[in-house]
Amino acid sequence: MTTATIIQSLASGLLMGLLYGLIAVGLALIFGLMDVTNFAHGEFLMLAMYISFFLFAFFAIDPLLAAPLVAAAMFVFGAVIYLVVVRFAMRAKTNIGMVQIFTTFGLAILMRGLAQYFFTPDYRSITQSWLGGKTISLGGVFLPVPQLVGALVSIAAFGALYFFIKKTDFGRALEATREDAGAVALVGIDKNKVFALGWGLGGALVGLAGAIMAMFFYIYPDVGASFALIAYVTVALGGFGSVFGAFAGGIIVGLVEASTALLLPPSLKSVGIYAVYLLVVFIRPRGLFGSI
């Protein structure tokens, strides 16, 4: 193991970590807003990747150009899912937590089954994207261009999200609803509208990640499952409900995954992630940046 190998691995881990953060931030946003864990989050990612694939297959729109379209489509999808499904689950009088869990878990199974039925279980990929297969060298470190662009998009998305939450009226309404969903009604804020827009924003963020992932990863009905598990660990590691925690947690997960792959066989690279997660749970159960 040489210094160059270690630097190369850590650079790749950093790029993937930023993408993991982008995948996870929508999950963190929804939990922070409503105390609801979306167990269909991986299927949202899967749907976004399929939208990117079909936009390329039928309209020859490169995933990089399709990213805003996919994000917009997933914004609408997320808002509709809240209005049609989640809103009614939240009205449960007893065992509301379990009702919400099984509602989103059932939604995940439904979405995966529909994808298998309509899209077949076959693996698909976008083989001729603008950035696909390209690498650049920075000081002797080779970086895949799709992952590099994805990392830059992730940073830009986190910056835009921070500005949106801190500097806009809706962002302030979002923060107020997070603090006390009951009290905001007294000042004329419709919490259902805020929740719907929050779910839409979470869907848009994972849609952006899905469009980037479609450039270099296989697309199939179960693709969201593995990334969803990493997203849950990322959110728990950073702190449930913390947007910044998702960003930092994604970087940590990416670096730990890359470091583990240097020491253990690649098939065991996830061992390091879960080991660090368990360590954080024992030492700081609310996560590194969580407040709950």
Short mmCIF file of C-alpha atoms in Angstrom, two decimals:
data_model
loop_
_atom_site.label_atom_id
_atom_site.label_comp_id
_atom_site.label_asym_id
_atom_site.label_seq_id
_atom_site.Cartn_x
_atom_site.Cartn_y
_atom_site.Cartn_z
CA MET A 1 0.00 0.00 0.00
CA THR A 2 1.59 3.25 -1.17
CA THR A 3 0.89 6.87 -0.32
CA ALA A 4 -0.45 7.42 -3.84
CA THR A 5 -2.89 4.52 -3.39
CA ILE A 6 -4.13 5.93 -0.09
CA ILE A 7 -4.62 9.43 -1.53
CA GLN A 8 -6.38 8.01 -4.59
CA SER A 9 -8.74 5.96 -2.44
CA LEU A 10 -9.53 8.84 -0.07
CA ALA A 11 -10.20 11.19 -2.99
CA SER A 12 -12.65 8.69 -4.48
CA GLY A 13 -14.24 8.24 -1.05
CA LEU A 14 -14.66 12.00 -0.66
CA LEU A 15 -16.45 12.27 -4.01
CA MET A 16 -18.81 9.42 -3.20
CA GLY A 17 -19.30 10.78 0.31
CA LEU A 18 -20.61 14.06 -1.06
CA LEU A 19 -23.07 12.11 -3.21
CA TYR A 20 -24.13 10.06 -0.18
CA GLY A 21 -24.79 13.32 1.62
CA LEU A 22 -26.95 14.56 -1.25
CA ILE A 23 -28.92 11.32 -1.22
CA ALA A 24 -29.40 11.53 2.56
CA VAL A 25 -30.23 15.22 2.98
CA GLY A 26 -33.83 14.86 1.79
CA LEU A 27 -34.33 12.10 4.35
CA ALA A 28 -32.88 14.34 7.09
CA LEU A 29 -35.04 17.27 5.98
CA ILE A 30 -38.28 15.29 6.15
CA PHE A 31 -37.43 13.78 9.54
CA GLY A 32 -36.47 17.15 10.95
CA LEU A 33 -39.68 18.67 9.67
CA MET A 34 -42.17 15.98 10.64
CA ASP A 35 -40.39 13.31 12.73
CA VAL A 36 -41.22 10.86 9.94
CA THR A 37 -38.66 8.47 8.49
CA ASN A 38 -39.36 7.88 4.81
CA PHE A 39 -38.64 4.19 4.29
CA ALA A 40 -39.38 4.64 0.58
CA HIS A 41 -36.44 7.04 0.20
CA GLY A 42 -34.39 4.48 -1.73
CA GLU A 43 -37.29 3.92 -4.11
CA PHE A 44 -37.46 7.69 -4.69
CA LEU A 45 -33.82 7.45 -5.81
CA MET A 46 -34.63 4.46 -8.01
CA LEU A 47 -37.49 6.34 -9.67
CA ALA A 48 -35.28 9.35 -10.32
CA MET A 49 -32.69 7.12 -11.99
CA TYR A 50 -35.34 5.55 -14.21
CA ILE A 51 -36.67 8.97 -15.20
CA SER A 52 -33.13 9.97 -16.19
CA PHE A 53 -32.72 6.76 -18.18
CA PHE A 54 -35.95 7.15 -20.14
CA LEU A 55 -35.31 10.83 -20.82
CA PHE A 56 -32.03 9.73 -22.38
CA ALA A 57 -33.47 6.70 -24.17
CA PHE A 58 -36.49 8.42 -25.73
CA PHE A 59 -35.46 12.06 -26.01
CA ALA A 60 -31.64 11.84 -26.05
CA ILE A 61 -31.42 14.23 -23.08
CA ASP A 62 -28.13 13.74 -21.28
CA PRO A 63 -28.49 13.09 -17.52
CA LEU A 64 -26.56 16.26 -16.76
CA LEU A 65 -29.14 18.32 -18.68
CA ALA A 66 -31.98 16.17 -17.37
CA ALA A 67 -31.04 16.76 -13.72
CA PRO A 68 -33.25 19.88 -13.27
CA LEU A 69 -36.15 18.12 -15.03
CA VAL A 70 -35.76 15.05 -12.83
CA ALA A 71 -35.56 17.22 -9.72
CA ALA A 72 -38.75 19.05 -10.75
CA ALA A 73 -40.57 15.77 -11.44
CA MET A 74 -39.49 14.35 -8.09
CA PHE A 75 -40.55 17.57 -6.34
CA VAL A 76 -44.09 17.03 -7.65
CA PHE A 77 -43.95 13.33 -6.81
CA GLY A 78 -42.79 13.98 -3.23
CA ALA A 79 -45.50 16.58 -2.63
CA VAL A 80 -48.19 14.27 -4.06
CA ILE A 81 -47.01 11.36 -1.90
CA TYR A 82 -47.43 13.52 1.18
CA LEU A 83 -50.88 14.77 0.16
CA VAL A 84 -52.21 11.38 -0.96
CA VAL A 85 -50.51 8.97 1.45
CA VAL A 86 -48.52 10.40 4.35
CA ARG A 87 -51.00 13.09 5.36
CA PHE A 88 -53.63 10.45 6.14
CA ALA A 89 -51.14 8.21 7.96
CA MET A 90 -50.36 11.14 10.29
CA ARG A 91 -54.01 11.29 11.34
CA ALA A 92 -53.78 7.97 13.17
CA LYS A 93 -55.06 8.22 16.74
CA THR A 94 -52.93 5.44 18.20
CA ASN A 95 -49.52 3.97 17.39
CA ILE A 96 -48.89 6.86 15.01
CA GLY A 97 -45.18 6.07 14.78
CA MET A 98 -45.81 2.49 13.67
CA VAL A 99 -48.50 3.61 11.23
CA GLN A 100 -46.06 6.03 9.58
CA ILE A 101 -43.32 3.40 9.43
CA PHE A 102 -45.53 0.76 7.82
CA THR A 103 -47.07 3.32 5.46
CA THR A 104 -43.75 4.39 3.96
CA PHE A 105 -42.40 0.82 4.09
CA GLY A 106 -45.48 -0.38 2.20
CA LEU A 107 -44.99 2.45 -0.28
CA ALA A 108 -41.42 1.23 -0.86
CA ILE A 109 -42.61 -2.31 -1.57
CA LEU A 110 -45.31 -1.01 -3.92
CA MET A 111 -42.90 1.20 -5.86
CA ARG A 112 -40.37 -1.60 -6.18
CA GLY A 113 -43.02 -4.06 -7.35
CA LEU A 114 -44.38 -1.62 -9.93
CA ALA A 115 -40.86 -0.99 -11.21
CA GLN A 116 -40.26 -4.72 -11.61
CA TYR A 117 -43.57 -5.10 -13.43
CA PHE A 118 -43.29 -2.15 -15.81
CA PHE A 119 -39.52 -1.88 -16.25
CA THR A 120 -38.58 -5.59 -15.73
CA PRO A 121 -35.77 -6.64 -13.36
CA ASP A 122 -33.17 -6.13 -16.11
CA TYR A 123 -30.14 -3.98 -15.44
CA ARG A 124 -29.97 -0.83 -17.55
CA SER A 125 -27.32 1.83 -17.95
CA ILE A 126 -26.65 5.07 -19.80
CA THR A 127 -23.57 4.24 -21.80
CA GLN A 128 -23.09 7.34 -23.91
CA SER A 129 -23.52 10.27 -21.57
CA TRP A 130 -21.34 13.34 -21.99
CA LEU A 131 -19.30 12.57 -18.90
CA GLY A 132 -19.51 8.79 -18.77
CA GLY A 133 -16.17 6.96 -18.62
CA LYS A 134 -14.08 10.14 -18.48
CA THR A 135 -11.41 10.85 -15.87
CA ILE A 136 -9.14 13.75 -15.10
CA SER A 137 -5.81 13.83 -13.28
CA LEU A 138 -5.18 16.35 -10.50
CA GLY A 139 -1.65 16.11 -9.16
CA GLY A 140 -1.44 12.46 -10.11
CA VAL A 141 -4.83 11.62 -8.55
CA PHE A 142 -7.29 10.28 -11.11
CA LEU A 143 -10.87 11.38 -10.56
CA PRO A 144 -13.89 10.04 -12.48
CA VAL A 145 -15.58 13.04 -14.07
CA PRO A 146 -19.19 11.93 -13.31
CA GLN A 147 -18.41 11.57 -9.59
CA LEU A 148 -16.46 14.85 -9.60
CA VAL A 149 -19.36 16.72 -11.20
CA GLY A 150 -21.74 14.98 -8.82
CA ALA A 151 -19.67 16.16 -5.85
CA LEU A 152 -19.71 19.74 -7.16
CA VAL A 153 -23.47 19.53 -7.70
CA SER A 154 -23.84 18.22 -4.14
CA ILE A 155 -21.89 21.15 -2.71
CA ALA A 156 -23.95 23.60 -4.78
CA ALA A 157 -27.20 21.93 -3.70
CA PHE A 158 -26.25 22.10 -0.01
CA GLY A 159 -25.33 25.76 -0.41
CA ALA A 160 -28.64 26.51 -2.14
CA LEU A 161 -30.55 24.59 0.51
CA TYR A 162 -28.83 26.49 3.31
CA PHE A 163 -29.65 29.82 1.63
CA PHE A 164 -33.23 28.70 1.02
CA ILE A 165 -33.81 27.70 4.65
CA LYS A 166 -32.07 30.70 6.23
CA LYS A 167 -32.89 33.55 3.83
CA THR A 168 -36.36 32.97 2.37
CA ASP A 169 -39.85 33.32 3.85
CA PHE A 170 -40.68 29.69 3.16
CA GLY A 171 -37.43 28.64 4.77
CA ARG A 172 -38.38 30.58 7.89
CA ALA A 173 -41.83 28.96 7.80
CA LEU A 174 -40.10 25.60 7.48
CA GLU A 175 -37.94 26.30 10.52
CA ALA A 176 -40.94 27.56 12.50
CA THR A 177 -42.95 24.45 11.63
CA ARG A 178 -40.04 22.28 12.72
CA GLU A 179 -40.03 24.03 16.09
CA ASP A 180 -43.78 23.89 16.76
CA ALA A 181 -46.17 22.61 14.08
CA GLY A 182 -49.18 23.47 16.23
CA ALA A 183 -48.25 27.07 17.02
CA VAL A 184 -47.59 28.10 13.41
CA ALA A 185 -51.31 27.80 12.64
CA LEU A 186 -51.90 30.73 14.99
CA VAL A 187 -49.92 33.03 12.69
CA GLY A 188 -51.64 31.85 9.51
CA ILE A 189 -49.14 29.23 8.30
CA ASP A 190 -50.75 26.15 6.76
CA LYS A 191 -48.63 23.29 8.12
CA ASN A 192 -49.97 20.86 5.51
CA LYS A 193 -48.72 23.15 2.77
CA VAL A 194 -45.33 23.40 4.47
CA PHE A 195 -45.18 19.62 4.91
CA ALA A 196 -46.11 19.05 1.26
CA LEU A 197 -43.45 21.48 0.09
CA GLY A 198 -40.96 19.88 2.49
CA TRP A 199 -41.64 16.46 0.99
CA GLY A 200 -41.37 17.98 -2.46
CA LEU A 201 -38.02 19.53 -1.59
CA GLY A 202 -36.78 16.22 -0.20
CA GLY A 203 -37.91 14.50 -3.41
CA ALA A 204 -36.18 17.12 -5.56
CA LEU A 205 -32.87 16.63 -3.73
CA VAL A 206 -32.91 12.86 -4.12
CA GLY A 207 -34.01 13.37 -7.73
CA LEU A 208 -30.92 15.47 -8.33
CA ALA A 209 -28.79 12.70 -6.82
CA GLY A 210 -30.54 10.08 -8.96
CA ALA A 211 -29.82 11.96 -12.18
CA ILE A 212 -26.13 12.13 -11.28
CA MET A 213 -26.01 8.48 -10.21
CA ALA A 214 -27.60 7.39 -13.49
CA MET A 215 -24.45 8.52 -15.34
CA PHE A 216 -22.23 5.86 -13.79
CA PHE A 217 -24.36 3.30 -11.93
CA TYR A 218 -26.60 0.47 -13.12
CA ILE A 219 -30.34 1.10 -12.96
CA TYR A 220 -32.68 -1.66 -11.77
CA PRO A 221 -35.71 -1.94 -9.43
CA ASP A 222 -33.69 -2.79 -6.32
CA VAL A 223 -30.99 -0.16 -6.83
CA GLY A 224 -32.39 2.11 -4.13
CA ALA A 225 -32.19 -0.47 -1.34
CA SER A 226 -28.42 -0.39 -0.82
CA PHE A 227 -28.21 3.40 -1.11
CA ALA A 228 -31.18 3.82 1.24
CA LEU A 229 -29.36 1.83 3.92
CA ILE A 230 -26.31 4.08 3.54
CA ALA A 231 -28.60 7.13 3.67
CA TYR A 232 -30.16 5.97 6.97
CA VAL A 233 -26.70 5.43 8.47
CA THR A 234 -25.57 8.84 7.16
CA VAL A 235 -28.56 10.62 8.71
CA ALA A 236 -28.18 8.79 12.02
CA LEU A 237 -24.46 9.44 12.05
CA GLY A 238 -24.83 13.16 11.33
CA GLY A 239 -27.88 13.56 13.54
CA PHE A 240 -31.53 13.05 12.71
CA GLY A 241 -33.08 16.23 11.38
CA SER A 242 -29.76 17.99 10.81
CA VAL A 243 -29.19 19.08 7.20
CA PHE A 244 -25.57 19.94 7.94
CA GLY A 245 -25.26 16.60 9.70
CA ALA A 246 -26.30 14.81 6.51
CA PHE A 247 -23.63 16.72 4.59
CA ALA A 248 -20.90 15.95 7.14
CA GLY A 249 -22.14 12.40 7.68
CA GLY A 250 -21.99 11.68 3.95
CA ILE A 251 -18.36 12.78 3.80
CA ILE A 252 -17.49 10.64 6.83
CA VAL A 253 -19.26 7.60 5.38
CA GLY A 254 -17.51 8.00 2.03
CA LEU A 255 -14.06 8.31 3.62
CA VAL A 256 -14.64 5.41 6.01
CA GLU A 257 -15.90 3.23 3.16
CA ALA A 258 -12.81 4.01 1.07
CA SER A 259 -10.47 3.42 4.01
CA THR A 260 -12.10 0.08 4.80
CA ALA A 261 -11.71 -1.03 1.19
CA LEU A 262 -7.95 -0.46 1.55
CA LEU A 263 -7.70 -2.76 4.55
CA LEU A 264 -10.35 -5.39 3.81
CA PRO A 265 -11.67 -7.07 0.65
CA PRO A 266 -13.95 -4.73 -1.35
CA SER A 267 -16.97 -6.90 -0.55
CA LEU A 268 -16.51 -5.96 3.13
CA LYS A 269 -16.16 -2.21 2.62
CA SER A 270 -19.45 -1.55 4.42
CA VAL A 271 -18.13 -3.08 7.65
CA GLY A 272 -16.24 0.09 8.52
CA ILE A 273 -19.34 2.25 7.99
CA TYR A 274 -21.45 0.24 10.42
CA ALA A 275 -18.61 -0.01 12.93
CA VAL A 276 -18.24 3.78 13.03
CA TYR A 277 -22.01 4.16 13.22
CA LEU A 278 -22.24 1.81 16.21
CA LEU A 279 -19.39 3.67 17.89
CA VAL A 280 -21.20 6.99 17.46
CA VAL A 281 -24.47 5.46 18.72
CA PHE A 282 -22.77 4.28 21.90
CA ILE A 283 -20.92 7.55 22.53
CA ARG A 284 -23.40 10.12 21.16
CA PRO A 285 -26.82 8.53 20.41
CA ARG A 286 -28.26 11.71 18.88
CA GLY A 287 -25.56 11.78 16.21
CA LEU A 288 -22.62 14.11 15.71
CA PHE A 289 -24.73 17.20 14.99
CA GLY A 290 -28.17 16.16 16.18
CA SER A 291 -30.10 17.92 18.91
CA ILE A 292 -32.72 15.28 19.71
#
